[in-house]
Structure formats: structure tokens, C-alpha cells
Amino acid sequence: MTNQLRIYTINRGMLDEFVQVWKQGVYPLRIKLGFIVSGVWINRQTNQFIWIVSYDGPKTWEEMDQAYYASPERKAMNPDPVTYIARIETAFVETVTV
């Protein structure tokens, strides 16, 4: 399974609005395309939205991520979630068994 940690620094004063836009657009589309969202957090001190999205299917992560961004649903998102984001940090992470 491929896991990606995504940290978005949201434009000041827009965190709560971004959360709603993400819940209504990004989340359902990722799920529809076979992604798994295993955790979502916000950090109000740093104005950050943090989430982990995973994929474990027959296609590669890259193919499915491209399919997400190329989908008519993503292109039609209004407002576009990216307009809320000042900075994006991503990293592929591995699970540690404890």
C-alpha cells in the first residue's frame, strides 16, 4: 500500500472554509477513485490541514493520482480547493508495526 502524508498550509482565515470544501469535494472523489483516507487533522496554530491518503489497487499511485486530477469532477470543483492553499508539502510514508 502506498501512503502519502499531505500537509497544506491554508491561507489565513480560511481554514474552516477549506475543511468544508475538502469534505464536500476532495474527500468523496478520492474515495470514489479507490483511495483510502486514514486520518485528517487541523493545526490552528500553524493554519495547517494535515491528512494521510493511501492507495492499494491494481494501478500505480501515479496513475490514480493523475486520474484524480484529470477527472471531470475534480476539474469542476467550485470553489477550487487549491485556491485556499498557500503551501503544499507531501511525503510518502511507511507504516511501522508496534
mmCIF file with all atom_site columns, N, CA and C in Angstrom, residues 27-93:
data_model
loop_
_atom_site.group_PDB
_atom_site.id
_atom_site.type_symbol
_atom_site.label_atom_id
_atom_site.label_alt_id
_atom_site.label_comp_id
_atom_site.label_asym_id
_atom_site.label_entity_id
_atom_site.label_seq_id
_atom_site.pdbx_PDB_ins_code
_atom_site.Cartn_x
_atom_site.Cartn_y
_atom_site.Cartn_z
_atom_site.occupancy
_atom_site.B_iso_or_equiv
_atom_site.pdbx_formal_charge
_atom_site.auth_seq_id
_atom_site.auth_comp_id
_atom_site.auth_asym_id
_atom_site.auth_atom_id
_atom_site.pdbx_PDB_model_num
ATOM 1   N N  . TYR A 1 27 ? -12.588 14.781 -0.594  1.00 0.00 ? 27 TYR A N  1
ATOM 2   C CA . TYR A 1 27 ? -12.756 13.501 0.093   1.00 0.00 ? 27 TYR A CA 1
ATOM 3   C C  . TYR A 1 27 ? -13.633 12.513 -0.679  1.00 0.00 ? 27 TYR A C  1
ATOM 4   N N  . PRO A 1 28 ? -14.863 12.879 -1.058  1.00 0.00 ? 28 PRO A N  1
ATOM 5   C CA . PRO A 1 28 ? -15.693 11.893 -1.753  1.00 0.00 ? 28 PRO A CA 1
ATOM 6   C C  . PRO A 1 28 ? -15.103 11.436 -3.090  1.00 0.00 ? 28 PRO A C  1
ATOM 7   N N  . LEU A 1 29 ? -14.423 12.327 -3.796  1.00 0.00 ? 29 LEU A N  1
ATOM 8   C CA . LEU A 1 29 ? -13.837 11.939 -5.076  1.00 0.00 ? 29 LEU A CA 1
ATOM 9   C C  . LEU A 1 29 ? -12.662 10.993 -4.870  1.00 0.00 ? 29 LEU A C  1
ATOM 10  N N  . ARG A 1 30 ? -11.825 11.271 -3.895  1.00 0.00 ? 30 ARG A N  1
ATOM 11  C CA . ARG A 1 30 ? -10.717 10.343 -3.607  1.00 0.00 ? 30 ARG A CA 1
ATOM 12  C C  . ARG A 1 30 ? -11.258 8.956  -3.260  1.00 0.00 ? 30 ARG A C  1
ATOM 13  N N  . ILE A 1 31 ? -12.288 8.892  -2.431  1.00 0.00 ? 31 ILE A N  1
ATOM 14  C CA . ILE A 1 31 ? -12.889 7.612  -2.047  1.00 0.00 ? 31 ILE A CA 1
ATOM 15  C C  . ILE A 1 31 ? -13.469 6.913  -3.280  1.00 0.00 ? 31 ILE A C  1
ATOM 16  N N  . LYS A 1 32 ? -14.176 7.652  -4.111  1.00 0.00 ? 32 LYS A N  1
ATOM 17  C CA . LYS A 1 32 ? -14.775 7.089  -5.328  1.00 0.00 ? 32 LYS A CA 1
ATOM 18  C C  . LYS A 1 32 ? -13.720 6.447  -6.223  1.00 0.00 ? 32 LYS A C  1
ATOM 19  N N  . LEU A 1 33 ? -12.527 7.022  -6.257  1.00 0.00 ? 33 LEU A N  1
ATOM 20  C CA . LEU A 1 33 ? -11.459 6.514  -7.117  1.00 0.00 ? 33 LEU A CA 1
ATOM 21  C C  . LEU A 1 33 ? -10.628 5.413  -6.452  1.00 0.00 ? 33 LEU A C  1
ATOM 22  N N  . GLY A 1 34 ? -11.014 5.002  -5.250  1.00 0.00 ? 34 GLY A N  1
ATOM 23  C CA . GLY A 1 34 ? -10.337 3.878  -4.609  1.00 0.00 ? 34 GLY A CA 1
ATOM 24  C C  . GLY A 1 34 ? -9.269  4.241  -3.606  1.00 0.00 ? 34 GLY A C  1
ATOM 25  N N  . PHE A 1 35 ? -9.130  5.514  -3.304  1.00 0.00 ? 35 PHE A N  1
ATOM 26  C CA . PHE A 1 35 ? -8.176  5.933  -2.281  1.00 0.00 ? 35 PHE A CA 1
ATOM 27  C C  . PHE A 1 35 ? -8.776  5.693  -0.900  1.00 0.00 ? 35 PHE A C  1
ATOM 28  N N  . ILE A 1 36 ? -7.921  5.604  0.091   1.00 0.00 ? 36 ILE A N  1
ATOM 29  C CA . ILE A 1 36 ? -8.328  5.457  1.488   1.00 0.00 ? 36 ILE A CA 1
ATOM 30  C C  . ILE A 1 36 ? -7.776  6.660  2.242   1.00 0.00 ? 36 ILE A C  1
ATOM 31  N N  . VAL A 1 37 ? -8.622  7.335  2.989   1.00 0.00 ? 37 VAL A N  1
ATOM 32  C CA . VAL A 1 37 ? -8.172  8.447  3.833   1.00 0.00 ? 37 VAL A CA 1
ATOM 33  C C  . VAL A 1 37 ? -8.143  7.916  5.258   1.00 0.00 ? 37 VAL A C  1
ATOM 34  N N  . SER A 1 38 ? -6.931  7.770  5.805   1.00 0.00 ? 38 SER A N  1
ATOM 35  C CA . SER A 1 38 ? -6.797  7.122  7.117   1.00 0.00 ? 38 SER A CA 1
ATOM 36  C C  . SER A 1 38 ? -6.717  8.093  8.281   1.00 0.00 ? 38 SER A C  1
ATOM 37  N N  . GLY A 1 39 ? -6.609  9.373  7.999   1.00 0.00 ? 39 GLY A N  1
ATOM 38  C CA . GLY A 1 39 ? -6.595  10.352 9.079   1.00 0.00 ? 39 GLY A CA 1
ATOM 39  C C  . GLY A 1 39 ? -6.586  11.764 8.538   1.00 0.00 ? 39 GLY A C  1
ATOM 40  N N  . VAL A 1 40 ? -7.252  12.650 9.272   1.00 0.00 ? 40 VAL A N  1
ATOM 41  C CA . VAL A 1 40 ? -7.329  14.062 8.892   1.00 0.00 ? 40 VAL A CA 1
ATOM 42  C C  . VAL A 1 40 ? -7.236  14.885 10.171  1.00 0.00 ? 40 VAL A C  1
ATOM 43  N N  . TRP A 1 41 ? -6.370  15.910 10.170  1.00 0.00 ? 41 TRP A N  1
ATOM 44  C CA . TRP A 1 41 ? -6.192  16.769 11.339  1.00 0.00 ? 41 TRP A CA 1
ATOM 45  C C  . TRP A 1 41 ? -6.065  18.219 10.884  1.00 0.00 ? 41 TRP A C  1
ATOM 46  N N  . ILE A 1 42 ? -6.357  19.133 11.799  1.00 0.00 ? 42 ILE A N  1
ATOM 47  C CA . ILE A 1 42 ? -6.028  20.540 11.562  1.00 0.00 ? 42 ILE A CA 1
ATOM 48  C C  . ILE A 1 42 ? -5.170  21.029 12.723  1.00 0.00 ? 42 ILE A C  1
ATOM 49  N N  . ASN A 1 43 ? -4.285  21.957 12.420  1.00 0.00 ? 43 ASN A N  1
ATOM 50  C CA . ASN A 1 43 ? -3.454  22.613 13.424  1.00 0.00 ? 43 ASN A CA 1
ATOM 51  C C  . ASN A 1 43 ? -3.749  24.107 13.299  1.00 0.00 ? 43 ASN A C  1
ATOM 52  N N  . ARG A 1 44 ? -4.551  24.612 14.204  1.00 0.00 ? 44 ARG A N  1
ATOM 53  C CA . ARG A 1 44 ? -4.950  26.024 14.126  1.00 0.00 ? 44 ARG A CA 1
ATOM 54  C C  . ARG A 1 44 ? -3.771  26.970 14.364  1.00 0.00 ? 44 ARG A C  1
ATOM 55  N N  . GLN A 1 45 ? -2.792  26.546 15.162  1.00 0.00 ? 45 GLN A N  1
ATOM 56  C CA . GLN A 1 45 ? -1.641  27.416 15.431  1.00 0.00 ? 45 GLN A CA 1
ATOM 57  C C  . GLN A 1 45 ? -0.841  27.708 14.169  1.00 0.00 ? 45 GLN A C  1
ATOM 58  N N  . THR A 1 46 ? -0.733  26.710 13.293  1.00 0.00 ? 46 THR A N  1
ATOM 59  C CA . THR A 1 46 ? 0.057   26.885 12.073  1.00 0.00 ? 46 THR A CA 1
ATOM 60  C C  . THR A 1 46 ? -0.813  27.028 10.826  1.00 0.00 ? 46 THR A C  1
ATOM 61  N N  . ASN A 1 47 ? -2.137  27.028 11.027  1.00 0.00 ? 47 ASN A N  1
ATOM 62  C CA . ASN A 1 47 ? -3.094  27.142 9.924   1.00 0.00 ? 47 ASN A CA 1
ATOM 63  C C  . ASN A 1 47 ? -2.896  26.017 8.909   1.00 0.00 ? 47 ASN A C  1
ATOM 64  N N  . GLN A 1 48 ? -2.704  24.795 9.428   1.00 0.00 ? 48 GLN A N  1
ATOM 65  C CA . GLN A 1 48 ? -2.431  23.667 8.550   1.00 0.00 ? 48 GLN A CA 1
ATOM 66  C C  . GLN A 1 48 ? -3.539  22.621 8.574   1.00 0.00 ? 48 GLN A C  1
ATOM 67  N N  . PHE A 1 49 ? -3.734  22.013 7.421   1.00 0.00 ? 49 PHE A N  1
ATOM 68  C CA . PHE A 1 49 ? -4.637  20.887 7.220   1.00 0.00 ? 49 PHE A CA 1
ATOM 69  C C  . PHE A 1 49 ? -3.744  19.709 6.876   1.00 0.00 ? 49 PHE A C  1
ATOM 70  N N  . ILE A 1 50 ? -3.842  18.642 7.644   1.00 0.00 ? 50 ILE A N  1
ATOM 71  C CA . ILE A 1 50 ? -2.928  17.507 7.523   1.00 0.00 ? 50 ILE A CA 1
ATOM 72  C C  . ILE A 1 50 ? -3.756  16.248 7.294   1.00 0.00 ? 50 ILE A C  1
ATOM 73  N N  . TRP A 1 51 ? -3.359  15.456 6.321   1.00 0.00 ? 51 TRP A N  1
ATOM 74  C CA . TRP A 1 51 ? -4.085  14.212 6.085   1.00 0.00 ? 51 TRP A CA 1
ATOM 75  C C  . TRP A 1 51 ? -3.182  13.155 5.487   1.00 0.00 ? 51 TRP A C  1
ATOM 76  N N  . ILE A 1 52 ? -3.624  11.903 5.638   1.00 0.00 ? 52 ILE A N  1
ATOM 77  C CA . ILE A 1 52 ? -2.919  10.772 5.045   1.00 0.00 ? 52 ILE A CA 1
ATOM 78  C C  . ILE A 1 52 ? -3.878  10.097 4.086   1.00 0.00 ? 52 ILE A C  1
ATOM 79  N N  . VAL A 1 53 ? -3.437  9.956  2.848   1.00 0.00 ? 53 VAL A N  1
ATOM 80  C CA . VAL A 1 53 ? -4.228  9.305  1.813   1.00 0.00 ? 53 VAL A CA 1
ATOM 81  C C  . VAL A 1 53 ? -3.419  8.122  1.285   1.00 0.00 ? 53 VAL A C  1
ATOM 82  N N  . SER A 1 54 ? -4.103  7.004  1.083   1.00 0.00 ? 54 SER A N  1
ATOM 83  C CA . SER A 1 54 ? -3.436  5.769  0.669   1.00 0.00 ? 54 SER A CA 1
ATOM 84  C C  . SER A 1 54 ? -4.124  5.187  -0.552  1.00 0.00 ? 54 SER A C  1
ATOM 85  N N  . TYR A 1 55 ? -3.364  4.349  -1.256  1.00 0.00 ? 55 TYR A N  1
ATOM 86  C CA . TYR A 1 55 ? -3.923  3.621  -2.390  1.00 0.00 ? 55 TYR A CA 1
ATOM 87  C C  . TYR A 1 55 ? -3.297  2.245  -2.433  1.00 0.00 ? 55 TYR A C  1
ATOM 88  N N  . ASP A 1 56 ? -4.145  1.229  -2.621  1.00 0.00 ? 56 ASP A N  1
ATOM 89  C CA . ASP A 1 56 ? -3.681  -0.154 -2.705  1.00 0.00 ? 56 ASP A CA 1
ATOM 90  C C  . ASP A 1 56 ? -4.537  -0.867 -3.736  1.00 0.00 ? 56 ASP A C  1
ATOM 91  N N  . GLY A 1 57 ? -4.308  -0.572 -4.984  1.00 0.00 ? 57 GLY A N  1
ATOM 92  C CA . GLY A 1 57 ? -5.130  -1.149 -6.034  1.00 0.00 ? 57 GLY A CA 1
ATOM 93  C C  . GLY A 1 57 ? -4.285  -1.661 -7.185  1.00 0.00 ? 57 GLY A C  1
ATOM 94  N N  . PRO A 1 58 ? -4.946  -2.009 -8.273  1.00 0.00 ? 58 PRO A N  1
ATOM 95  C CA . PRO A 1 58 ? -4.235  -2.598 -9.407  1.00 0.00 ? 58 PRO A CA 1
ATOM 96  C C  . PRO A 1 58 ? -3.371  -1.605 -10.191 1.00 0.00 ? 58 PRO A C  1
ATOM 97  N N  . LYS A 1 59 ? -3.666  -0.333 -10.086 1.00 0.00 ? 59 LYS A N  1
ATOM 98  C CA . LYS A 1 59 ? -2.878  0.674  -10.802 1.00 0.00 ? 59 LYS A CA 1
ATOM 99  C C  . LYS A 1 59 ? -1.842  1.279  -9.863  1.00 0.00 ? 59 LYS A C  1
ATOM 100 N N  . THR A 1 60 ? -0.925  2.045  -10.419 1.00 0.00 ? 60 THR A N  1
ATOM 101 C CA . THR A 1 60 ? 0.093   2.695  -9.591  1.00 0.00 ? 60 THR A CA 1
ATOM 102 C C  . THR A 1 60 ? -0.489  3.946  -8.937  1.00 0.00 ? 60 THR A C  1
ATOM 103 N N  . TRP A 1 61 ? 0.198   4.404  -7.902  1.00 0.00 ? 61 TRP A N  1
ATOM 104 C CA . TRP A 1 61 ? -0.192  5.654  -7.244  1.00 0.00 ? 61 TRP A CA 1
ATOM 105 C C  . TRP A 1 61 ? -0.246  6.777  -8.273  1.00 0.00 ? 61 TRP A C  1
ATOM 106 N N  . GLU A 1 62 ? 0.800   6.860  -9.091  1.00 0.00 ? 62 GLU A N  1
ATOM 107 C CA . GLU A 1 62 ? 0.906   7.942  -10.063 1.00 0.00 ? 62 GLU A CA 1
ATOM 108 C C  . GLU A 1 62 ? -0.268  7.928  -11.038 1.00 0.00 ? 62 GLU A C  1
ATOM 109 N N  . GLU A 1 63 ? -0.651  6.735  -11.508 1.00 0.00 ? 63 GLU A N  1
ATOM 110 C CA . GLU A 1 63 ? -1.780  6.635  -12.430 1.00 0.00 ? 63 GLU A CA 1
ATOM 111 C C  . GLU A 1 63 ? -3.074  7.115  -11.775 1.00 0.00 ? 63 GLU A C  1
ATOM 112 N N  . MET A 1 64 ? -3.293  6.694  -10.544 1.00 0.00 ? 64 MET A N  1
ATOM 113 C CA . MET A 1 64 ? -4.533  7.063  -9.862  1.00 0.00 ? 64 MET A CA 1
ATOM 114 C C  . MET A 1 64 ? -4.547  8.531  -9.450  1.00 0.00 ? 64 MET A C  1
ATOM 115 N N  . ASP A 1 65 ? -3.394  9.062  -9.061  1.00 0.00 ? 65 ASP A N  1
ATOM 116 C CA . ASP A 1 65 ? -3.330  10.476 -8.705  1.00 0.00 ? 65 ASP A CA 1
ATOM 117 C C  . ASP A 1 65 ? -3.594  11.330 -9.947  1.00 0.00 ? 65 ASP A C  1
ATOM 118 N N  . GLN A 1 66 ? -3.028  10.919 -11.077 1.00 0.00 ? 66 GLN A N  1
ATOM 119 C CA . GLN A 1 66 ? -3.293  11.632 -12.332 1.00 0.00 ? 66 GLN A CA 1
ATOM 120 C C  . GLN A 1 66 ? -4.765  11.533 -12.712 1.00 0.00 ? 66 GLN A C  1
ATOM 121 N N  . ALA A 1 67 ? -5.362  10.347 -12.492 1.00 0.00 ? 67 ALA A N  1
ATOM 122 C CA . ALA A 1 67 ? -6.789  10.163 -12.786 1.00 0.00 ? 67 ALA A CA 1
ATOM 123 C C  . ALA A 1 67 ? -7.639  11.093 -11.926 1.00 0.00 ? 67 ALA A C  1
ATOM 124 N N  . TYR A 1 68 ? -7.243  11.266 -10.672 1.00 0.00 ? 68 TYR A N  1
ATOM 125 C CA . TYR A 1 68 ? -7.965  12.174 -9.777  1.00 0.00 ? 68 TYR A CA 1
ATOM 126 C C  . TYR A 1 68 ? -7.947  13.598 -10.338 1.00 0.00 ? 68 TYR A C  1
ATOM 127 N N  . TYR A 1 69 ? -6.755  14.106 -10.642 1.00 0.00 ? 69 TYR A N  1
ATOM 128 C CA . TYR A 1 69 ? -6.646  15.490 -11.107 1.00 0.00 ? 69 TYR A CA 1
ATOM 129 C C  . TYR A 1 69 ? -7.251  15.701 -12.498 1.00 0.00 ? 69 TYR A C  1
ATOM 130 N N  . ALA A 1 70 ? -7.279  14.643 -13.319 1.00 0.00 ? 70 ALA A N  1
ATOM 131 C CA . ALA A 1 70 ? -7.828  14.751 -14.673 1.00 0.00 ? 70 ALA A CA 1
ATOM 132 C C  . ALA A 1 70 ? -9.338  14.530 -14.722 1.00 0.00 ? 70 ALA A C  1
ATOM 133 N N  . SER A 1 71 ? -9.927  14.084 -13.628 1.00 0.00 ? 71 SER A N  1
ATOM 134 C CA . SER A 1 71 ? -11.352 13.742 -13.635 1.00 0.00 ? 71 SER A CA 1
ATOM 135 C C  . SER A 1 71 ? -12.227 14.986 -13.829 1.00 0.00 ? 71 SER A C  1
ATOM 136 N N  . PRO A 1 72 ? -13.353 14.815 -14.500 1.00 0.00 ? 72 PRO A N  1
ATOM 137 C CA . PRO A 1 72 ? -14.285 15.936 -14.672 1.00 0.00 ? 72 PRO A CA 1
ATOM 138 C C  . PRO A 1 72 ? -14.764 16.496 -13.329 1.00 0.00 ? 72 PRO A C  1
ATOM 139 N N  . GLU A 1 73 ? -14.934 15.602 -12.337 1.00 0.00 ? 73 GLU A N  1
ATOM 140 C CA . GLU A 1 73 ? -15.392 16.050 -11.015 1.00 0.00 ? 73 GLU A CA 1
ATOM 141 C C  . GLU A 1 73 ? -14.377 16.986 -10.365 1.00 0.00 ? 73 GLU A C  1
ATOM 142 N N  . ARG A 1 74 ? -13.085 16.643 -10.485 1.00 0.00 ? 74 ARG A N  1
ATOM 143 C CA . ARG A 1 74 ? -12.048 17.495 -9.882  1.00 0.00 ? 74 ARG A CA 1
ATOM 144 C C  . ARG A 1 74 ? -11.961 18.827 -10.619 1.00 0.00 ? 74 ARG A C  1
ATOM 145 N N  . LYS A 1 75 ? -12.014 18.767 -11.928 1.00 0.00 ? 75 LYS A N  1
ATOM 146 C CA . LYS A 1 75 ? -11.938 19.995 -12.726 1.00 0.00 ? 75 LYS A CA 1
ATOM 147 C C  . LYS A 1 75 ? -13.125 20.918 -12.472 1.00 0.00 ? 75 LYS A C  1
ATOM 148 N N  . ALA A 1 76 ? -14.267 20.331 -12.089 1.00 0.00 ? 76 ALA A N  1
ATOM 149 C CA . ALA A 1 76 ? -15.485 21.120 -11.868 1.00 0.00 ? 76 ALA A CA 1
ATOM 150 C C  . ALA A 1 76 ? -15.628 21.630 -10.435 1.00 0.00 ? 76 ALA A C  1
ATOM 151 N N  . MET A 1 77 ? -14.723 21.255 -9.537  1.00 0.00 ? 77 MET A N  1
ATOM 152 C CA . MET A 1 77 ? -14.863 21.691 -8.142  1.00 0.00 ? 77 MET A CA 1
ATOM 153 C C  . MET A 1 77 ? -14.864 23.212 -8.067  1.00 0.00 ? 77 MET A C  1
ATOM 154 N N  . ASN A 1 78 ? -15.906 23.726 -7.432  1.00 0.00 ? 78 ASN A N  1
ATOM 155 C CA . ASN A 1 78 ? -16.050 25.168 -7.303  1.00 0.00 ? 78 ASN A CA 1
ATOM 156 C C  . ASN A 1 78 ? -16.614 25.468 -5.917  1.00 0.00 ? 78 ASN A C  1
ATOM 157 N N  . PRO A 1 79 ? -15.822 26.097 -5.081  1.00 0.00 ? 79 PRO A N  1
ATOM 158 C CA . PRO A 1 79 ? -14.516 26.678 -5.363  1.00 0.00 ? 79 PRO A CA 1
ATOM 159 C C  . PRO A 1 79 ? -13.441 25.600 -5.484  1.00 0.00 ? 79 PRO A C  1
ATOM 160 N N  . ASP A 1 80 ? -12.399 25.921 -6.224  1.00 0.00 ? 80 ASP A N  1
ATOM 161 C CA . ASP A 1 80 ? -11.268 25.018 -6.394  1.00 0.00 ? 80 ASP A CA 1
ATOM 162 C C  . ASP A 1 80 ? -10.485 24.986 -5.082  1.00 0.00 ? 80 ASP A C  1
ATOM 163 N N  . PRO A 1 81 ? -10.317 23.804 -4.483  1.00 0.00 ? 81 PRO A N  1
ATOM 164 C CA . PRO A 1 81 ? -9.625  23.722 -3.193  1.00 0.00 ? 81 PRO A CA 1
ATOM 165 C C  . PRO A 1 81 ? -8.228  24.346 -3.192  1.00 0.00 ? 81 PRO A C  1
ATOM 166 N N  . VAL A 1 82 ? -7.535  24.286 -4.314  1.00 0.00 ? 82 VAL A N  1
ATOM 167 C CA . VAL A 1 82 ? -6.163  24.797 -4.356  1.00 0.00 ? 82 VAL A CA 1
ATOM 168 C C  . VAL A 1 82 ? -6.101  26.307 -4.099  1.00 0.00 ? 82 VAL A C  1
ATOM 169 N N  . THR A 1 83 ? -7.195  27.018 -4.323  1.00 0.00 ? 83 THR A N  1
ATOM 170 C CA . THR A 1 83 ? -7.185  28.464 -4.106  1.00 0.00 ? 83 THR A CA 1
ATOM 171 C C  . THR A 1 83 ? -7.074  28.832 -2.625  1.00 0.00 ? 83 THR A C  1
ATOM 172 N N  . TYR A 1 84 ? -7.310  27.875 -1.747  1.00 0.00 ? 84 TYR A N  1
ATOM 173 C CA . TYR A 1 84 ? -7.202  28.099 -0.305  1.00 0.00 ? 84 TYR A CA 1
ATOM 174 C C  . TYR A 1 84 ? -5.794  27.820 0.224   1.00 0.00 ? 84 TYR A C  1
ATOM 175 N N  . ILE A 1 85 ? -4.976  27.165 -0.587  1.00 0.00 ? 85 ILE A N  1
ATOM 176 C CA . ILE A 1 85 ? -3.709  26.615 -0.110  1.00 0.00 ? 85 ILE A CA 1
ATOM 177 C C  . ILE A 1 85 ? -2.547  27.538 -0.445  1.00 0.00 ? 85 ILE A C  1
ATOM 178 N N  . ALA A 1 86 ? -1.786  27.906 0.600   1.00 0.00 ? 86 ALA A N  1
ATOM 179 C CA . ALA A 1 86 ? -0.597  28.738 0.413   1.00 0.00 ? 86 ALA A CA 1
ATOM 180 C C  . ALA A 1 86 ? 0.635   27.881 0.133   1.00 0.00 ? 86 ALA A C  1
ATOM 181 N N  . ARG A 1 87 ? 0.665   26.676 0.720   1.00 0.00 ? 87 ARG A N  1
ATOM 182 C CA . ARG A 1 87 ? 1.840   25.808 0.578   1.00 0.00 ? 87 ARG A CA 1
ATOM 183 C C  . ARG A 1 87 ? 1.403   24.355 0.702   1.00 0.00 ? 87 ARG A C  1
ATOM 184 N N  . ILE A 1 88 ? 2.008   23.482 -0.110  1.00 0.00 ? 88 ILE A N  1
ATOM 185 C CA . ILE A 1 88 ? 1.730   22.047 -0.054  1.00 0.00 ? 88 ILE A CA 1
ATOM 186 C C  . ILE A 1 88 ? 3.032   21.301 0.207   1.00 0.00 ? 88 ILE A C  1
ATOM 187 N N  . GLU A 1 89 ? 2.991   20.427 1.212   1.00 0.00 ? 89 GLU A N  1
ATOM 188 C CA . GLU A 1 89 ? 4.112   19.530 1.493   1.00 0.00 ? 89 GLU A CA 1
ATOM 189 C C  . GLU A 1 89 ? 3.581   18.106 1.400   1.00 0.00 ? 89 GLU A C  1
ATOM 190 N N  . THR A 1 90 ? 4.312   17.225 0.704   1.00 0.00 ? 90 THR A N  1
ATOM 191 C CA . THR A 1 90 ? 3.901   15.829 0.617   1.00 0.00 ? 90 THR A CA 1
ATOM 192 C C  . THR A 1 90 ? 5.102   14.930 0.857   1.00 0.00 ? 90 THR A C  1
ATOM 193 N N  . ALA A 1 91 ? 4.822   13.741 1.385   1.00 0.00 ? 91 ALA A N  1
ATOM 194 C CA . ALA A 1 91 ? 5.870   12.738 1.581   1.00 0.00 ? 91 ALA A CA 1
ATOM 195 C C  . ALA A 1 91 ? 5.224   11.367 1.581   1.00 0.00 ? 91 ALA A C  1
ATOM 196 N N  . PHE A 1 92 ? 5.857   10.422 0.912   1.00 0.00 ? 92 PHE A N  1
ATOM 197 C CA . PHE A 1 92 ? 5.398   9.043  1.001   1.00 0.00 ? 92 PHE A CA 1
ATOM 198 C C  . PHE A 1 92 ? 5.954   8.464  2.292   1.00 0.00 ? 92 PHE A C  1
ATOM 199 N N  . VAL A 1 93 ? 5.082   7.823  3.059   1.00 0.00 ? 93 VAL A N  1
ATOM 200 C CA . VAL A 1 93 ? 5.461   7.300  4.373   1.00 0.00 ? 93 VAL A CA 1
ATOM 201 C C  . VAL A 1 93 ? 5.111   5.819  4.457   1.00 0.00 ? 93 VAL A C  1
#
